[in-house]
PDB file of N, CA, C and O in Angstrom:
ATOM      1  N   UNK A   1       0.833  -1.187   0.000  1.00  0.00           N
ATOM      2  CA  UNK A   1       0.000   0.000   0.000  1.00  0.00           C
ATOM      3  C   UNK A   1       0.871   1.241   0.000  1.00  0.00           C
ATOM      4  O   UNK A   1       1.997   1.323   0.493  1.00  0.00           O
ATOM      5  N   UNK A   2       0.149   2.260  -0.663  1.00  0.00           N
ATOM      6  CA  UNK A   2       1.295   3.616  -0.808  1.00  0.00           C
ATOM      7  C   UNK A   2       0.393   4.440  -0.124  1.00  0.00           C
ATOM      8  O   UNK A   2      -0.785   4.177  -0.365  1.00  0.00           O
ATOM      9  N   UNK A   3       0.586   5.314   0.619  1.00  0.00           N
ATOM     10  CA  UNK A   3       0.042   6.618   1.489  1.00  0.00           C
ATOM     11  C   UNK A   3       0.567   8.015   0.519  1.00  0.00           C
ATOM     12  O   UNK A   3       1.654   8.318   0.026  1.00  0.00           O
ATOM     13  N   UNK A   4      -0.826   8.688   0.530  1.00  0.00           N
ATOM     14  CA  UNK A   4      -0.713  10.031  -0.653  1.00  0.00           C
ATOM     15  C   UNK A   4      -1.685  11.104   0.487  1.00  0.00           C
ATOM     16  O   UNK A   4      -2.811  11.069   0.982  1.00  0.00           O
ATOM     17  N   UNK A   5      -0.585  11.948   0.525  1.00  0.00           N
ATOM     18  CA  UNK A   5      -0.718  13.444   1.088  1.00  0.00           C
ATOM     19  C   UNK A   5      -1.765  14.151   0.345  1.00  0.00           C
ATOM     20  O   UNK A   5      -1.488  14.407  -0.826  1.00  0.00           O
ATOM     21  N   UNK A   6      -2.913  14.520   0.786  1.00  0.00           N
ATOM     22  CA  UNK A   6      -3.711  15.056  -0.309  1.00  0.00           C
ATOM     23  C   UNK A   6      -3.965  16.437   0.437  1.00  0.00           C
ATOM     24  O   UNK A   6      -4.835  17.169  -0.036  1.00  0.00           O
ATOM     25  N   UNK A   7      -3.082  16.959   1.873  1.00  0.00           N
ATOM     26  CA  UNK A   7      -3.610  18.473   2.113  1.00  0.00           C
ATOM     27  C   UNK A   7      -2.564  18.528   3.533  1.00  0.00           C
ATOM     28  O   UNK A   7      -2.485  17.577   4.311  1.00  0.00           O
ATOM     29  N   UNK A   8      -1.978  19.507   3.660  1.00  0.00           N
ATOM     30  CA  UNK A   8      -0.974  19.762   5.103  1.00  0.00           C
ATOM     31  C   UNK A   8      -1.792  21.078   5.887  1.00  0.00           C
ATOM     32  O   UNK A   8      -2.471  21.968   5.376  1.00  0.00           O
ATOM     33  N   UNK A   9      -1.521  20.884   7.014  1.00  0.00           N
ATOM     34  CA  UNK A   9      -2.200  22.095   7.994  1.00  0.00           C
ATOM     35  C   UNK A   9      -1.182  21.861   9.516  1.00  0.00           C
ATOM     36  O   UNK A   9      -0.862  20.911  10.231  1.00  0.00           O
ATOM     37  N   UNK A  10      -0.959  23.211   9.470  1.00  0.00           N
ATOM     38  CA  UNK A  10       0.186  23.226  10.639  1.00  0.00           C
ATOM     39  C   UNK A  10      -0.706  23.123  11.758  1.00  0.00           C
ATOM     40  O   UNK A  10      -1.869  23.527  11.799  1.00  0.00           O
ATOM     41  N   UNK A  11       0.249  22.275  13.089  1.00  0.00           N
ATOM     42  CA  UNK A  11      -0.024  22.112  14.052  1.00  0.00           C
ATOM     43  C   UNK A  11      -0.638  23.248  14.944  1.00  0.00           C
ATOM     44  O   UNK A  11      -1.492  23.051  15.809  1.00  0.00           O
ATOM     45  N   UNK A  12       0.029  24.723  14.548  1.00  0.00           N
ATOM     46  CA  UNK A  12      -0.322  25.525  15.341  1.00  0.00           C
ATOM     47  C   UNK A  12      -1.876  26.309  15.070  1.00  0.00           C
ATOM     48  O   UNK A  12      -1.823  27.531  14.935  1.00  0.00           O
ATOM     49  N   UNK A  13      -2.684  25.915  15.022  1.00  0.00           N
ATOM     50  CA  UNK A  13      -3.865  26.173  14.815  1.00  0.00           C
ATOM     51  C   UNK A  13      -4.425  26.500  15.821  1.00  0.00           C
ATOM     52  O   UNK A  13      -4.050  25.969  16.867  1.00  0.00           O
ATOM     53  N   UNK A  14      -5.419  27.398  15.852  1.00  0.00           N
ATOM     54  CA  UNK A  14      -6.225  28.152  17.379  1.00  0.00           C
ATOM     55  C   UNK A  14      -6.884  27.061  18.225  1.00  0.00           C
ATOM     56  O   UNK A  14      -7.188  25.996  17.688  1.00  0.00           O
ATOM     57  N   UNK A  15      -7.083  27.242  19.331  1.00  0.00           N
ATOM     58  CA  UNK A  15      -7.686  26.108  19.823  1.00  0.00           C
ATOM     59  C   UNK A  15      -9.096  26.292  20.101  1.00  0.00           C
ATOM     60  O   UNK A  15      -9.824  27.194  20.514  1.00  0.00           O
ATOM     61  N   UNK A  16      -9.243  24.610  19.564  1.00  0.00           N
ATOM     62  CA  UNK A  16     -11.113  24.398  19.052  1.00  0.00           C
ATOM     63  C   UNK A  16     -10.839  24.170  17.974  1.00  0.00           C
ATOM     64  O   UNK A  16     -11.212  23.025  17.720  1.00  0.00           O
ATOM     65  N   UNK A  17     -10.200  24.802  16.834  1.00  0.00           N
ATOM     66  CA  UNK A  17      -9.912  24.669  15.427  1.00  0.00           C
ATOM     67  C   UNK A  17      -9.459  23.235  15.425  1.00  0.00           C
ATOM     68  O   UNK A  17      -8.702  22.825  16.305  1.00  0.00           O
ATOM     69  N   UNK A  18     -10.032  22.240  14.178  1.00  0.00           N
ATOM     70  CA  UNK A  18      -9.418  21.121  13.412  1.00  0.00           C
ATOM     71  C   UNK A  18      -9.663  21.214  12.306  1.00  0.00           C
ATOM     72  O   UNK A  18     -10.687  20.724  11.830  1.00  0.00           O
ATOM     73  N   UNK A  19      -8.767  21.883  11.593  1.00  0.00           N
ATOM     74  CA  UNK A  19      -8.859  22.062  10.348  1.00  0.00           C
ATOM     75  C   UNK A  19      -8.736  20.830   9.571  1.00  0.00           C
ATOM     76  O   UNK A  19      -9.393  20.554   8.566  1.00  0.00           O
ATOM     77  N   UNK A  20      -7.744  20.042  10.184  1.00  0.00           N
ATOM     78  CA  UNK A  20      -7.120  18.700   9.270  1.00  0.00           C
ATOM     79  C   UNK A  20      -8.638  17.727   9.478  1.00  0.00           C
ATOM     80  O   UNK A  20      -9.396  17.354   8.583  1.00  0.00           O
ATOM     81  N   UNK A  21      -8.746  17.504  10.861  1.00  0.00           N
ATOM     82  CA  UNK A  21      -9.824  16.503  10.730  1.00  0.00           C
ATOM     83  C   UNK A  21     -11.560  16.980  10.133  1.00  0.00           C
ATOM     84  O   UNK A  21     -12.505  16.208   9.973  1.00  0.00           O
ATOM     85  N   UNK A  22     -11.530  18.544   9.892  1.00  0.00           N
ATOM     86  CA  UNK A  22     -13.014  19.046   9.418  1.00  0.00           C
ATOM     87  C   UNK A  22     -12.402  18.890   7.502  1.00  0.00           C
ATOM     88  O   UNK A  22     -13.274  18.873   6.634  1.00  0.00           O
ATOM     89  N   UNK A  23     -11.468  18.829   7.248  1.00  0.00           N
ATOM     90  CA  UNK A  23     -11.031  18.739   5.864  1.00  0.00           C
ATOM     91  C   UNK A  23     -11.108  17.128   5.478  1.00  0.00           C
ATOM     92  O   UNK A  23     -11.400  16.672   4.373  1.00  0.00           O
ATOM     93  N   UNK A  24     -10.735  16.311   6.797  1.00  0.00           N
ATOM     94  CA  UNK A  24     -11.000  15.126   6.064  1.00  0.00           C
ATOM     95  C   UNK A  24     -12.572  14.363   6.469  1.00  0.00           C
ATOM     96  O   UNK A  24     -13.022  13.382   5.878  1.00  0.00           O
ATOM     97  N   UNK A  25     -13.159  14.995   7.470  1.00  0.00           N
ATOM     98  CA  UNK A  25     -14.745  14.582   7.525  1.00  0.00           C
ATOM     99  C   UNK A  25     -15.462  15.220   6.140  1.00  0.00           C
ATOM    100  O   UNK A  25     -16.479  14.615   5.800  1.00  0.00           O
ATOM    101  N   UNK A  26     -15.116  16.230   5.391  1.00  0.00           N
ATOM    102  CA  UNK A  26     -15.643  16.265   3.807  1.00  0.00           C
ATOM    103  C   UNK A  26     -15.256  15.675   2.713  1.00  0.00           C
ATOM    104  O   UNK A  26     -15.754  15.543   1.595  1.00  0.00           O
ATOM    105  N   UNK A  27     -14.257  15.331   3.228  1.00  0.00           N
ATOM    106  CA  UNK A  27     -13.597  13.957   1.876  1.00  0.00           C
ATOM    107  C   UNK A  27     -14.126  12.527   2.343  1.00  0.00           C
ATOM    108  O   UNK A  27     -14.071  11.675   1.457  1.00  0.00           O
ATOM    109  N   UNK A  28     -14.651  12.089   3.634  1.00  0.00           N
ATOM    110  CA  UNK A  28     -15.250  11.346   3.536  1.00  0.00           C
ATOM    111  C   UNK A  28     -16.676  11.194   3.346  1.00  0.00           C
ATOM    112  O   UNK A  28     -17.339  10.224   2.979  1.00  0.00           O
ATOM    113  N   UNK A  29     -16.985  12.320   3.664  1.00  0.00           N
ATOM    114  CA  UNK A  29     -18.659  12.578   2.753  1.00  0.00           C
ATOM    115  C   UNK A  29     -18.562  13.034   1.559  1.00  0.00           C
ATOM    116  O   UNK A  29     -19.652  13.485   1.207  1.00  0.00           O
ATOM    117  N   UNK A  30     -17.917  13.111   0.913  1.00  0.00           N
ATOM    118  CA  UNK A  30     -18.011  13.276  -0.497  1.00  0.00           C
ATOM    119  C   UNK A  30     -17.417  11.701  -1.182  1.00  0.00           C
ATOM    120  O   UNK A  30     -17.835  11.415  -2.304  1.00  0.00           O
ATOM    121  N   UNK A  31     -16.596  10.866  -0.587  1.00  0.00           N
ATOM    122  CA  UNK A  31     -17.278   9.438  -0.819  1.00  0.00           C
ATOM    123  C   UNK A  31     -15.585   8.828  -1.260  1.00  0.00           C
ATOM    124  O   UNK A  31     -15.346   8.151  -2.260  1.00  0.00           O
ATOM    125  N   UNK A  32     -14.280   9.397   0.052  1.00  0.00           N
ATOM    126  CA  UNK A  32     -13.284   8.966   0.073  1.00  0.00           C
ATOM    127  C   UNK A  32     -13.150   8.699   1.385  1.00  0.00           C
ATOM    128  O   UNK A  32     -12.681   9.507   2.187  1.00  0.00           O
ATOM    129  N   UNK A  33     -13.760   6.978   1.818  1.00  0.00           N
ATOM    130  CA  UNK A  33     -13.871   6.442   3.125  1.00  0.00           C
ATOM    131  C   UNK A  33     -12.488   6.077   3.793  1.00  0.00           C
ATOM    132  O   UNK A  33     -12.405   5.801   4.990  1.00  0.00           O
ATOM    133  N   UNK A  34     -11.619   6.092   3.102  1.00  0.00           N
ATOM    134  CA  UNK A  34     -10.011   6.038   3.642  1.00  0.00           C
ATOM    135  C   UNK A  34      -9.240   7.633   4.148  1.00  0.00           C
ATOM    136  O   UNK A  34      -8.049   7.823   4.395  1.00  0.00           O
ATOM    137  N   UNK A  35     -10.314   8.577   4.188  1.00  0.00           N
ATOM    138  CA  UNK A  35      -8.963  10.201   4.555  1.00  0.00           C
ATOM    139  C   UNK A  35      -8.778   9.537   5.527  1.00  0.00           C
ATOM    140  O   UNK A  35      -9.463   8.558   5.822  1.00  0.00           O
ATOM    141  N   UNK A  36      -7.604  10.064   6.321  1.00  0.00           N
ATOM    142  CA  UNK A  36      -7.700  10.560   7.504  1.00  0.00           C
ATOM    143  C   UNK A  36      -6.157  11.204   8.291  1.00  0.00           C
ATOM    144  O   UNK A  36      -5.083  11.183   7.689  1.00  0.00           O
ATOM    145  N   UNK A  37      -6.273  11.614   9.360  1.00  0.00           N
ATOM    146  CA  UNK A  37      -5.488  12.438   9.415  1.00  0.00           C
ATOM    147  C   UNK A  37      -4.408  11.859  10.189  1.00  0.00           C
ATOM    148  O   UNK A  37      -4.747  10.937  10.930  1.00  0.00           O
ATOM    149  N   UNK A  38      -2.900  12.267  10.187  1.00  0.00           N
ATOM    150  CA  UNK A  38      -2.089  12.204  10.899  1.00  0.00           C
ATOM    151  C   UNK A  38      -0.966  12.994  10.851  1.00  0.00           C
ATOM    152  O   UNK A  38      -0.669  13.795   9.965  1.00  0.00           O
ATOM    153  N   UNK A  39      -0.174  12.645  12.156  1.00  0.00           N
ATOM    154  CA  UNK A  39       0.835  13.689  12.628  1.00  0.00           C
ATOM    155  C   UNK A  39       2.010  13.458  12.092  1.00  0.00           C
ATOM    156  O   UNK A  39       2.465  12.362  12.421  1.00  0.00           O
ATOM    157  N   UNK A  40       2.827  14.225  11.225  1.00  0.00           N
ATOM    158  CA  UNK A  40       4.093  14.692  10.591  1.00  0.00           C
ATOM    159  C   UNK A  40       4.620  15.474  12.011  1.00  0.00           C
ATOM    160  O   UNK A  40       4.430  16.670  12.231  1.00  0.00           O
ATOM    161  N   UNK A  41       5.365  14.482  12.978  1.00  0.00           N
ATOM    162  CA  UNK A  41       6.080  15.192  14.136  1.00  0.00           C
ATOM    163  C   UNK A  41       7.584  16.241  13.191  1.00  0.00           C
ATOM    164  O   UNK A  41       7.747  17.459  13.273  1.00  0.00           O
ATOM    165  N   UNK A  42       8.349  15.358  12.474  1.00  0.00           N
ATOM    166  CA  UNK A  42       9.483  16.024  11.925  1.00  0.00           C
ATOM    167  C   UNK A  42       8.884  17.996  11.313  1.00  0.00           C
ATOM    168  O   UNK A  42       9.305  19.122  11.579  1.00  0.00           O
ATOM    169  N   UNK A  43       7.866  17.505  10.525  1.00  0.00           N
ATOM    170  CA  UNK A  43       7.582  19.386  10.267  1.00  0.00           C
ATOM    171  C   UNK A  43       6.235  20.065  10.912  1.00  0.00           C
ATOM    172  O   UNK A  43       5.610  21.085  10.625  1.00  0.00           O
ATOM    173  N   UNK A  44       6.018  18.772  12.186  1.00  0.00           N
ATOM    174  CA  UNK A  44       5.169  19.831  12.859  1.00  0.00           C
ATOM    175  C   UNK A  44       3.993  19.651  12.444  1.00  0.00           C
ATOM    176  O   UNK A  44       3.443  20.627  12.955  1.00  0.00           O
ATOM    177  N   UNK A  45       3.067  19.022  11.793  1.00  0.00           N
ATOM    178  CA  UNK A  45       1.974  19.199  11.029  1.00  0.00           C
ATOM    179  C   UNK A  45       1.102  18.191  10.679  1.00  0.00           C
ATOM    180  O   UNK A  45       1.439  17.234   9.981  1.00  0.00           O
ATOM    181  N   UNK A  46      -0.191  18.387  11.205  1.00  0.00           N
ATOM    182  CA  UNK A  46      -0.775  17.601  10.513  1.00  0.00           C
ATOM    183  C   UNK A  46      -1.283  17.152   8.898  1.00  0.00           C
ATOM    184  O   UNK A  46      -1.856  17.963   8.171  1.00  0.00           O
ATOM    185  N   UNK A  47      -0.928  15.511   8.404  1.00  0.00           N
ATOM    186  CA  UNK A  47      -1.386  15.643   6.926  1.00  0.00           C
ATOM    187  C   UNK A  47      -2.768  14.610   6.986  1.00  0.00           C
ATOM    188  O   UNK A  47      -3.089  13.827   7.880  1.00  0.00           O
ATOM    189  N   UNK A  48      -3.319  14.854   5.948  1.00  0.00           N
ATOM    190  CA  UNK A  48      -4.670  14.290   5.570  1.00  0.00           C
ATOM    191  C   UNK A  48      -3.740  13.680   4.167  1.00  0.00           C
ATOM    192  O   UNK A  48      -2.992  14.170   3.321  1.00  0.00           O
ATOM    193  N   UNK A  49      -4.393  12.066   4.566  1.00  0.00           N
ATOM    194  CA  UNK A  49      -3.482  11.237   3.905  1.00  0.00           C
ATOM    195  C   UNK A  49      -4.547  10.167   3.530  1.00  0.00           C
ATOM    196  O   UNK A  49      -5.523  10.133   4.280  1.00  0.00           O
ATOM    197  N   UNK A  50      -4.517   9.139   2.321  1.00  0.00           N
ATOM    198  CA  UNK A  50      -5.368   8.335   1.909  1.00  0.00           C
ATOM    199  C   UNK A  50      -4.226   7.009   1.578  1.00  0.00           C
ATOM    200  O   UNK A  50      -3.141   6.954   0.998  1.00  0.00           O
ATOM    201  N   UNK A  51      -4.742   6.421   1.990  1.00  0.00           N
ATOM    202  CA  UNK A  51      -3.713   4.913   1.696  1.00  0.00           C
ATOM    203  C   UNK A  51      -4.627   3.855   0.685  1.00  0.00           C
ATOM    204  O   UNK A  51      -5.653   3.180   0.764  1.00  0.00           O
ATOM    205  N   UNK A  52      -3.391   4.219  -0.466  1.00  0.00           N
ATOM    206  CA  UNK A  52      -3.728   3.577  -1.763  1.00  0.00           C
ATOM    207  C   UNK A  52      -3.044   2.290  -2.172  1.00  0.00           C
ATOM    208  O   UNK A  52      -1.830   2.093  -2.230  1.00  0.00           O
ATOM    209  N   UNK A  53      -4.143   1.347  -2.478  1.00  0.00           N
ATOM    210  CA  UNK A  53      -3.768   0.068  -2.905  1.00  0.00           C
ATOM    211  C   UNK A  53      -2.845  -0.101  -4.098  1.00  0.00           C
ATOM    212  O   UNK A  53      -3.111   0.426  -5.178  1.00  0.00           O
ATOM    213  N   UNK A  54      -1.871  -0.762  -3.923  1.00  0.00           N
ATOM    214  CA  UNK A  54      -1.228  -1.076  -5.134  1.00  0.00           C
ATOM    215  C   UNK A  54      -1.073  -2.555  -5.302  1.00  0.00           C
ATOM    216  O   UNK A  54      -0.965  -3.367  -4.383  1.00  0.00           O
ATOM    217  N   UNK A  55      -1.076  -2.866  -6.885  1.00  0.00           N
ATOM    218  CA  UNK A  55      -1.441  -4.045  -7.445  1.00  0.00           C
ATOM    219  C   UNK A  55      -0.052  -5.108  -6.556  1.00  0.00           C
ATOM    220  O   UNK A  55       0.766  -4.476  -5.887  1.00  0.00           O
ATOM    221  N   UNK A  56       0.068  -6.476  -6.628  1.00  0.00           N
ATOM    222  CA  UNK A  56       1.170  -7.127  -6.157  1.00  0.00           C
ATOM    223  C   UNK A  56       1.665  -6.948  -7.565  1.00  0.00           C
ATOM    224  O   UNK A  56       1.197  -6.704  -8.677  1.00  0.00           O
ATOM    225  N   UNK A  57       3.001  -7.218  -6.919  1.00  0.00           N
ATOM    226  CA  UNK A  57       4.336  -7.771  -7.707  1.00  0.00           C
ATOM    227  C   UNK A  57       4.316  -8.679  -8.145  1.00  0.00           C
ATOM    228  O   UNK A  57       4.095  -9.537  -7.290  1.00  0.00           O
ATOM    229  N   UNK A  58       4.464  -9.194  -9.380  1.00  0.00           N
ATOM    230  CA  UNK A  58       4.936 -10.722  -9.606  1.00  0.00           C
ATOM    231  C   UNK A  58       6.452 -10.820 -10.091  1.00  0.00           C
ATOM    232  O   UNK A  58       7.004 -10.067 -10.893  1.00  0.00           O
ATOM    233  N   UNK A  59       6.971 -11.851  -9.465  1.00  0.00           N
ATOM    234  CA  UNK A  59       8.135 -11.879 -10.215  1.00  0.00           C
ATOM    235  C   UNK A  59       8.739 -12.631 -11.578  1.00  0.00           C
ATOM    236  O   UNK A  59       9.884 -12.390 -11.961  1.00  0.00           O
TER     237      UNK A  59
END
């Protein structure tokens, strides 16, 4: 599986504010049941990320 960044929002956001998780509760009502959000500790930030299937390998 490959994980794709589809939106960044810095940690420092007002408090009460969730920008990352109100950005990915509309991508899952608009009918992408995999957003969701997590923490990028190295730059601080939360990303809204979708984890995409990829076909197997054959050798």
């Amino acid at each position: 599986m490959d994980t794709k960044v589809l939106e960044r929002f810095p940690a420092g956001s007002p408090r009460g504010s969730w920008p990352a998780e109100e950005y990915a509760a509309r991508l899952r009502a608009a009918g992408e049941p995999c957003a969701t959000v997590v923490m990028d500790l190295k730059s601080d930030a939360f990303l809204v990320v979708v984890r995409e299937r990829t076909e197997p390998r054959t050798a």
